[in-house]
mmCIF file of C-alpha atoms in Angstrom:
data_model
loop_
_atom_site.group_PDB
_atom_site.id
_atom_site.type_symbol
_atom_site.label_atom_id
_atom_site.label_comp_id
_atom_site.label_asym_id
_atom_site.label_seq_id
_atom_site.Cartn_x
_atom_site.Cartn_y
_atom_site.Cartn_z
ATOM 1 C CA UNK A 1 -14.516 8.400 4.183
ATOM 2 C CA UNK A 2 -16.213 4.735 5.576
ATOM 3 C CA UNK A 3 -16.067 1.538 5.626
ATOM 4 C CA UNK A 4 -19.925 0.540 6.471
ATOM 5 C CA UNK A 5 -20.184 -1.294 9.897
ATOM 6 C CA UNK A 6 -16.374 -1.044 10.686
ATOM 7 C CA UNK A 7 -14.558 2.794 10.432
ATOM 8 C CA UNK A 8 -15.028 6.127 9.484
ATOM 9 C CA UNK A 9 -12.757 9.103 9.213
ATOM 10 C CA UNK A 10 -14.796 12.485 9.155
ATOM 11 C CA UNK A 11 -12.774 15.884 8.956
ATOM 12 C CA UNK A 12 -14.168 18.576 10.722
ATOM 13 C CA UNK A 13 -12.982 22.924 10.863
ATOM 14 C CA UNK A 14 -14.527 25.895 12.330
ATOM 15 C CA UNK A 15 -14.841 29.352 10.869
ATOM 16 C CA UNK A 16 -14.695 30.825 14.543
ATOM 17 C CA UNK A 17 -11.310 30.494 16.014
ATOM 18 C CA UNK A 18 -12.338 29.995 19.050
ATOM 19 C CA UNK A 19 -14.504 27.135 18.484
ATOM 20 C CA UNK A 20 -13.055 23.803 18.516
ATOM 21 C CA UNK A 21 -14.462 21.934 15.886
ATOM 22 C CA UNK A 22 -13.793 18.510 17.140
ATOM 23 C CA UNK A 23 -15.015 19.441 20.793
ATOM 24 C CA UNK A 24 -18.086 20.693 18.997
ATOM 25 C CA UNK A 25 -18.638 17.202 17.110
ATOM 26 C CA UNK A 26 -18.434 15.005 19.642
ATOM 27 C CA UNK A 27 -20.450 17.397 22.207
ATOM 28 C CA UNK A 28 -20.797 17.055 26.207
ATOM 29 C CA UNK A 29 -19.814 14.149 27.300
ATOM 30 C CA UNK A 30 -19.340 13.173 23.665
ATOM 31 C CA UNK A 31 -23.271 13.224 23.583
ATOM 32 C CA UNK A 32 -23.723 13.556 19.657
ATOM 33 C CA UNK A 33 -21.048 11.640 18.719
ATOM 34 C CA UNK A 34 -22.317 8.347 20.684
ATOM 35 C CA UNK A 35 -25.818 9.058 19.439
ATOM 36 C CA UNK A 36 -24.197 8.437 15.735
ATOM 37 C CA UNK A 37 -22.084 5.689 17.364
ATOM 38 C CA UNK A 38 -25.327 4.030 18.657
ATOM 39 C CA UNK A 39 -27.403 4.797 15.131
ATOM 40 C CA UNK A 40 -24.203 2.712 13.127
ATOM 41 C CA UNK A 41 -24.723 -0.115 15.876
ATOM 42 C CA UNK A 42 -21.049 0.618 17.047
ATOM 43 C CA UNK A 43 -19.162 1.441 14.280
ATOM 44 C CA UNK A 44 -15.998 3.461 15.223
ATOM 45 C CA UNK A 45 -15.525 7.205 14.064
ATOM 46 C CA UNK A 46 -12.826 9.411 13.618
ATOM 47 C CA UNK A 47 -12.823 13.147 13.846
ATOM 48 C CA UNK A 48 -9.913 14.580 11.871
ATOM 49 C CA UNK A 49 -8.902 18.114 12.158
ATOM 50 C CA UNK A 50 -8.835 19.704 8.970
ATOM 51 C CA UNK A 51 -6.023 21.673 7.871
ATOM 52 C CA UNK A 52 -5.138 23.399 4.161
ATOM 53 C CA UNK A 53 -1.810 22.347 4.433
ATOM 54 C CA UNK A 54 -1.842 18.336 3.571
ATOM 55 C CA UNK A 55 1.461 17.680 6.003
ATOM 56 C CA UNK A 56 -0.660 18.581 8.790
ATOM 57 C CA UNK A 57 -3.835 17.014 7.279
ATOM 58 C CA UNK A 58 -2.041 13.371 7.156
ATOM 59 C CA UNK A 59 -0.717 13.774 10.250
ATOM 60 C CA UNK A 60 -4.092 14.267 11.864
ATOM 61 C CA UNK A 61 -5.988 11.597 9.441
ATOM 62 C CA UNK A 62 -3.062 8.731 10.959
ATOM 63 C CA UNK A 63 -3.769 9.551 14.668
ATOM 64 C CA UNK A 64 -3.243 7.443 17.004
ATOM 65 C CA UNK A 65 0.248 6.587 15.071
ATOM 66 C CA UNK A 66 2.712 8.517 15.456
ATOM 67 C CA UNK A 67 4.928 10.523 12.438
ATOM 68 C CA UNK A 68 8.339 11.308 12.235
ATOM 69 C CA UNK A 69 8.296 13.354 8.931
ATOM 70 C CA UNK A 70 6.058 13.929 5.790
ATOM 71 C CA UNK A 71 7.302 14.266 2.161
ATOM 72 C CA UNK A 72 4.734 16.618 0.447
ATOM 73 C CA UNK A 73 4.408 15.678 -3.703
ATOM 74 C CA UNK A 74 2.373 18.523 -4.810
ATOM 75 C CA UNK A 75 2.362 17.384 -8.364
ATOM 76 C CA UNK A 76 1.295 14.015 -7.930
ATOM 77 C CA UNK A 77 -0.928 14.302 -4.763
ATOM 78 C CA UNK A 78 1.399 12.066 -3.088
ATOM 79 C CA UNK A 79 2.248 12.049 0.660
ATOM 80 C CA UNK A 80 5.011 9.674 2.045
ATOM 81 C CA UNK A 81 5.008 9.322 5.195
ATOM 82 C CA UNK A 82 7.853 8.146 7.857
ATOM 83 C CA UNK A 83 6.911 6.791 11.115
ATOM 84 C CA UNK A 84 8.865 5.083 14.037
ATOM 85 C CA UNK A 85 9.410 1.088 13.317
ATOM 86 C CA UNK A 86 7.085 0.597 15.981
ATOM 87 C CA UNK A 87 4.318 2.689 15.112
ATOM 88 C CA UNK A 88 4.140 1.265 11.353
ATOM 89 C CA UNK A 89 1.139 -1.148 11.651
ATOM 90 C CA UNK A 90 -0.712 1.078 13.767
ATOM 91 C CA UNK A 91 -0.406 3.760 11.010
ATOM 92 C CA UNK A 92 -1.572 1.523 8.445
ATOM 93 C CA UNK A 93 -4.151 -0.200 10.060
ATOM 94 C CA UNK A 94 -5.870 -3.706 10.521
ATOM 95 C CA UNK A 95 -5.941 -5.010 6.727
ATOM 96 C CA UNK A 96 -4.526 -1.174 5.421
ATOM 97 C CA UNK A 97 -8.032 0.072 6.928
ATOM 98 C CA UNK A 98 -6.218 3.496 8.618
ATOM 99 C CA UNK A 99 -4.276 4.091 6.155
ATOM 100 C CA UNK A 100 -6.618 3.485 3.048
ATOM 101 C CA UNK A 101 -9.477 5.361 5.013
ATOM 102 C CA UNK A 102 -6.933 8.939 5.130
ATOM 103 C CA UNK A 103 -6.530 8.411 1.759
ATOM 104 C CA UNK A 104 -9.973 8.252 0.560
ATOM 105 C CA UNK A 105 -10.570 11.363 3.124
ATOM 106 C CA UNK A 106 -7.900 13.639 1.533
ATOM 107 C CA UNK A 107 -7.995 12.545 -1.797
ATOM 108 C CA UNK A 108 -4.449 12.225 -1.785
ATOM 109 C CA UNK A 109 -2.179 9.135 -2.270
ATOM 110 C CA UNK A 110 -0.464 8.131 0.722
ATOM 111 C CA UNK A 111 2.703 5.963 0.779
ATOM 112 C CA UNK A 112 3.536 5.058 4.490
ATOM 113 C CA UNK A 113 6.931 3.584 5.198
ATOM 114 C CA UNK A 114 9.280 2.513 8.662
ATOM 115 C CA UNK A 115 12.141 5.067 9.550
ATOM 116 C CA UNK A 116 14.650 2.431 8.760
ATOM 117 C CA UNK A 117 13.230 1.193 5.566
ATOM 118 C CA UNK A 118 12.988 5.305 4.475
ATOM 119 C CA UNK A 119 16.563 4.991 5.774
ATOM 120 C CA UNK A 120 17.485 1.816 3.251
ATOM 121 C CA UNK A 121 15.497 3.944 0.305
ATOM 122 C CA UNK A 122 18.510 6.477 0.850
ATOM 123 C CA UNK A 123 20.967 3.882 -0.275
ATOM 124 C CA UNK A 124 21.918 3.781 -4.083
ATOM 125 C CA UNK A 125 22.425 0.059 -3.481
ATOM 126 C CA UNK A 126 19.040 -0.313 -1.709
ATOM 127 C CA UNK A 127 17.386 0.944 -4.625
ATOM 128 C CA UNK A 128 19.456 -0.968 -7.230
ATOM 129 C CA UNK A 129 18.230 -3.935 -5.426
ATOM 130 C CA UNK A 130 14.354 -2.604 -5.716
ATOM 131 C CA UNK A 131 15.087 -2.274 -9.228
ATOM 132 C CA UNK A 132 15.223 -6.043 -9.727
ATOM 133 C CA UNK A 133 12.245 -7.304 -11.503
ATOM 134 C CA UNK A 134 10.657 -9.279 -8.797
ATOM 135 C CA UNK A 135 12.296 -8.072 -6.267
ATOM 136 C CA UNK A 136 9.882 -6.020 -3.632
ATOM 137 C CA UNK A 137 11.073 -4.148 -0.681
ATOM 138 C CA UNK A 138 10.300 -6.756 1.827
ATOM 139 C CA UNK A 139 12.687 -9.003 -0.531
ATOM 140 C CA UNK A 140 15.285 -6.433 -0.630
ATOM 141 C CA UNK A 141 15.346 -5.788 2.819
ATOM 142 C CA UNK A 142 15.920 -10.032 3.260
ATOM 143 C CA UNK A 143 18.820 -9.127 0.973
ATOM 144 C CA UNK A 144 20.310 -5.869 2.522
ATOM 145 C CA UNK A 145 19.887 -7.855 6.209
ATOM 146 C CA UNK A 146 22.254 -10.669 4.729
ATOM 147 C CA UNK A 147 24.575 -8.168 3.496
ATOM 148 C CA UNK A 148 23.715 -7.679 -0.280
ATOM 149 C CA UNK A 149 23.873 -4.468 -0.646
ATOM 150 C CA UNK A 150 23.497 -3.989 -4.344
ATOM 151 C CA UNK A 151 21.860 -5.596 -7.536
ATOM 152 C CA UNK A 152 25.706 -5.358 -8.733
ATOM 153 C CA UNK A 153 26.505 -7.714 -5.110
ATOM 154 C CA UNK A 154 23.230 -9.776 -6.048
ATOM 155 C CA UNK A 155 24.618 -10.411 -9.687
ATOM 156 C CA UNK A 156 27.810 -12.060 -8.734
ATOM 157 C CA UNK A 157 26.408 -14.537 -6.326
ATOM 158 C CA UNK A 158 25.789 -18.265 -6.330
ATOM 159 C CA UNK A 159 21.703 -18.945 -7.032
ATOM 160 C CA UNK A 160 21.834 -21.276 -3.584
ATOM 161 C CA UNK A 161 23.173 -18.456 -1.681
ATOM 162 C CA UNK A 162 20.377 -16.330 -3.091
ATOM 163 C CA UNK A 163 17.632 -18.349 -2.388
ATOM 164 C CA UNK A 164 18.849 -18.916 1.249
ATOM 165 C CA UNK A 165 19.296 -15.154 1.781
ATOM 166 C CA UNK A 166 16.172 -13.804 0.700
ATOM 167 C CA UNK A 167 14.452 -17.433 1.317
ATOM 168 C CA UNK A 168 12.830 -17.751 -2.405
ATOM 169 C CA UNK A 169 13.114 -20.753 -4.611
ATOM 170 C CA UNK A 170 16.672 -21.690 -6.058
ATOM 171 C CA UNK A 171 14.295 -21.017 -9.669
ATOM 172 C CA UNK A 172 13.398 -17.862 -8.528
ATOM 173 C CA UNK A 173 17.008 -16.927 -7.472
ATOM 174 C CA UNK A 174 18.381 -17.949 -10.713
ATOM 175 C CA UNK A 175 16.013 -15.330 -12.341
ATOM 176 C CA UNK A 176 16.973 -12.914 -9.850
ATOM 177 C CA UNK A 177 20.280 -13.306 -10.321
ATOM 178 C CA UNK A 178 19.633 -12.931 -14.394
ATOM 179 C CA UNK A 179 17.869 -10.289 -14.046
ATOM 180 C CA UNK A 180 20.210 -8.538 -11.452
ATOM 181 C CA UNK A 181 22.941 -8.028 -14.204
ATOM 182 C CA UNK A 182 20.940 -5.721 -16.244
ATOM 183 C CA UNK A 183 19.996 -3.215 -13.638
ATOM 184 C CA UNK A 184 22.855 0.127 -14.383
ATOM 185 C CA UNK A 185 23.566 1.571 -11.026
ATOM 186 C CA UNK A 186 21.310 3.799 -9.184
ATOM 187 C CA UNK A 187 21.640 7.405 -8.397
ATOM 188 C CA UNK A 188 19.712 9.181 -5.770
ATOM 189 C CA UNK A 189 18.167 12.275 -7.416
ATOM 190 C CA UNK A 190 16.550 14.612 -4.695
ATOM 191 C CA UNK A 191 12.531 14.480 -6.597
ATOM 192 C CA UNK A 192 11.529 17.913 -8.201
ATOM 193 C CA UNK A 193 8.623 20.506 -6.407
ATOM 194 C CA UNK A 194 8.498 17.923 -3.230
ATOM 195 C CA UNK A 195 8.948 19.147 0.060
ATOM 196 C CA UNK A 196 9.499 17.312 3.413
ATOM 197 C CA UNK A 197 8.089 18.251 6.884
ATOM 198 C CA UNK A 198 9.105 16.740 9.841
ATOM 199 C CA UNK A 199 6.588 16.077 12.122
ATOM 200 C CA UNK A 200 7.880 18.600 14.956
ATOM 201 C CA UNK A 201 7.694 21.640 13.195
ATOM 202 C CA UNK A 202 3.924 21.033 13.635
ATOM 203 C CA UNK A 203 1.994 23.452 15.796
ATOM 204 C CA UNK A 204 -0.163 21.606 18.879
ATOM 205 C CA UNK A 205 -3.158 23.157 17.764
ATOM 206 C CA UNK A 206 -3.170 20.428 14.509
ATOM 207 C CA UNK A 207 -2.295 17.918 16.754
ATOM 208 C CA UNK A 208 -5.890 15.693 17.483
ATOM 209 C CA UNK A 209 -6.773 16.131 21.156
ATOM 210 C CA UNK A 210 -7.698 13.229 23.338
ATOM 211 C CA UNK A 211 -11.346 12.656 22.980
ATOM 212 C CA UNK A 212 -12.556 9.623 25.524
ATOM 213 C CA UNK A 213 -16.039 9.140 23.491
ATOM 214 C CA UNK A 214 -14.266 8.388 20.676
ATOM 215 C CA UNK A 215 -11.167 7.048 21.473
ATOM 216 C CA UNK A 216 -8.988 4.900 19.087
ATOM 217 C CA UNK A 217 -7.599 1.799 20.306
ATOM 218 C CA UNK A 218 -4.267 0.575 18.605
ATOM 219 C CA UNK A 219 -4.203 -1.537 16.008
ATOM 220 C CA UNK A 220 -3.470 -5.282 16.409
ATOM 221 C CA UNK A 221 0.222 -5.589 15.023
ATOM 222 C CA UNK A 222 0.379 -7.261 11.313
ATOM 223 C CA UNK A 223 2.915 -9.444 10.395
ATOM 224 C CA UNK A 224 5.343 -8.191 7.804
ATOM 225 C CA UNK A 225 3.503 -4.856 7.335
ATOM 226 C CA UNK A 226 5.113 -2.822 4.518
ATOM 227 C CA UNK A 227 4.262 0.322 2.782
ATOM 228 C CA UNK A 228 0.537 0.926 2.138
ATOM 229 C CA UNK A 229 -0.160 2.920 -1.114
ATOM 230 C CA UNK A 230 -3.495 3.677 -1.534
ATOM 231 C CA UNK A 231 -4.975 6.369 -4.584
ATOM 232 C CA UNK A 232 -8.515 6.070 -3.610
ATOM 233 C CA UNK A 233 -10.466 9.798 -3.483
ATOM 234 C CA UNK A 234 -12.781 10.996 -1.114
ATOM 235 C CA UNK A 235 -16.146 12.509 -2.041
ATOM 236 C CA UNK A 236 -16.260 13.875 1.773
ATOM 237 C CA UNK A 237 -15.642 17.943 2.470
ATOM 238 C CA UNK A 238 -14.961 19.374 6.002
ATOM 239 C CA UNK A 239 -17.767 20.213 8.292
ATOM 240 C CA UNK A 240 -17.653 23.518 9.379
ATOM 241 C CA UNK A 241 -18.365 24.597 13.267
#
């Protein structure tokens, strides 16, 4: 996957076990991976190990960031992925770029989220509160923050005392509040066929080695940065080794 004159992810394997196929990418020295550097007049590339199993595949498609589990959706071709609070813009990437880059490489959808907003998603009254029309998760979290812990809690408030807790317009809060009356209450149901990986059951030889000719610098922090969901496929296959 690429974004001309800005990223690239490339996923590389080896049908000779002991050939490593990244080490064989980027050569001595990384010698043929700065000769494709130098052709793309500096444009930054990542070599992915590829892996059959997409838990592993994700987790090696988000390096630098750091994962703390993955939630495999067969069905859908959706992966959500936890990481640490403070590795969730690096994980997504200046302007979604990481992120939307994996997705196009793996042909999967991939839904990144914070440990403690995964955490909030556990709550039935987290969820009631998502349920709002017009209320997002970075609205709900205002909410949950200010202690209103439920669309039922949101319903029998004053629209003033919305507005200041999720800091919206009092219009806006009366709609919310409206709005908050008809949501039933929520029941976590554990999804069907989905299975979830945390990341240290994963063996080191999937994790991406260090590689100083192509090294990945993190990712300026973004402001706000909530989940990324990108459904974009990729047209790219591994390179075999």
């Amino acid at each position: 996957s690429r974004e001309p004159g800005f990223r690239a992810k490339i996923a590389v394997s080896s049908i000779e076990s002991d050939v490593d196929p990244v080490g064989a990418c980027v050569g001595l020295k990384g010698s043929r991976v700065q000769n494709v550097v130098q052709e793309l007049q500096g444009e930054r590339i990542d070599i992915v190990p590829w892996s059959p199993d997409p838990a592993k595949y994700v987790y090696n498609a988000l390096a630098p960031a750091e994962v703390s589990m993955v939630i495999v959706d067969e069905e859908n071709k959706l992966l959500l992925v936890v990481v640490p609070d403070d590795q969730l813009s690096l994980a997504i990437g200046r302007q979604g770029q990481n992120v939307r880059l994996a997705s196009k490489l793996m042909s999967w959808r991939i839904d990144v989220k914070s440990e403690q907003r995964y955490a909030n998603l556990e709550d039935a009254g987290y969820r009631s509160l998502v349920a709002v029309e017009g209320v997002d998760e970075n609205l709900a979290d205002r909410f949950f923050a200010a202690g209103i812990v439920s669309a039922a809690v949101l319903a029998g408030m004053e629209p003033e005392d919305i507005a200041e807790a999720g800091r919206t317009g009092e219009e806006q809060a009366r709609e919310i509040k409206e709005l908050a009356a008809n949501v039933p209450p929520v029941e976590m149901n554990e999804p069907e066929e989905v299975s979830a990986v945390p990341a240290d059951v994963l063996p080191e030889d999937d994790v991406p080695k260090d590689e100083p000719a192509i090294e990945t610098p993190a990712e300026a922090p973004l402001e706000d940065a909530g989940s990324e969901d990108t459904s974009e496929g990729a047209e790219n296959e591994p390179e075999e080794s």
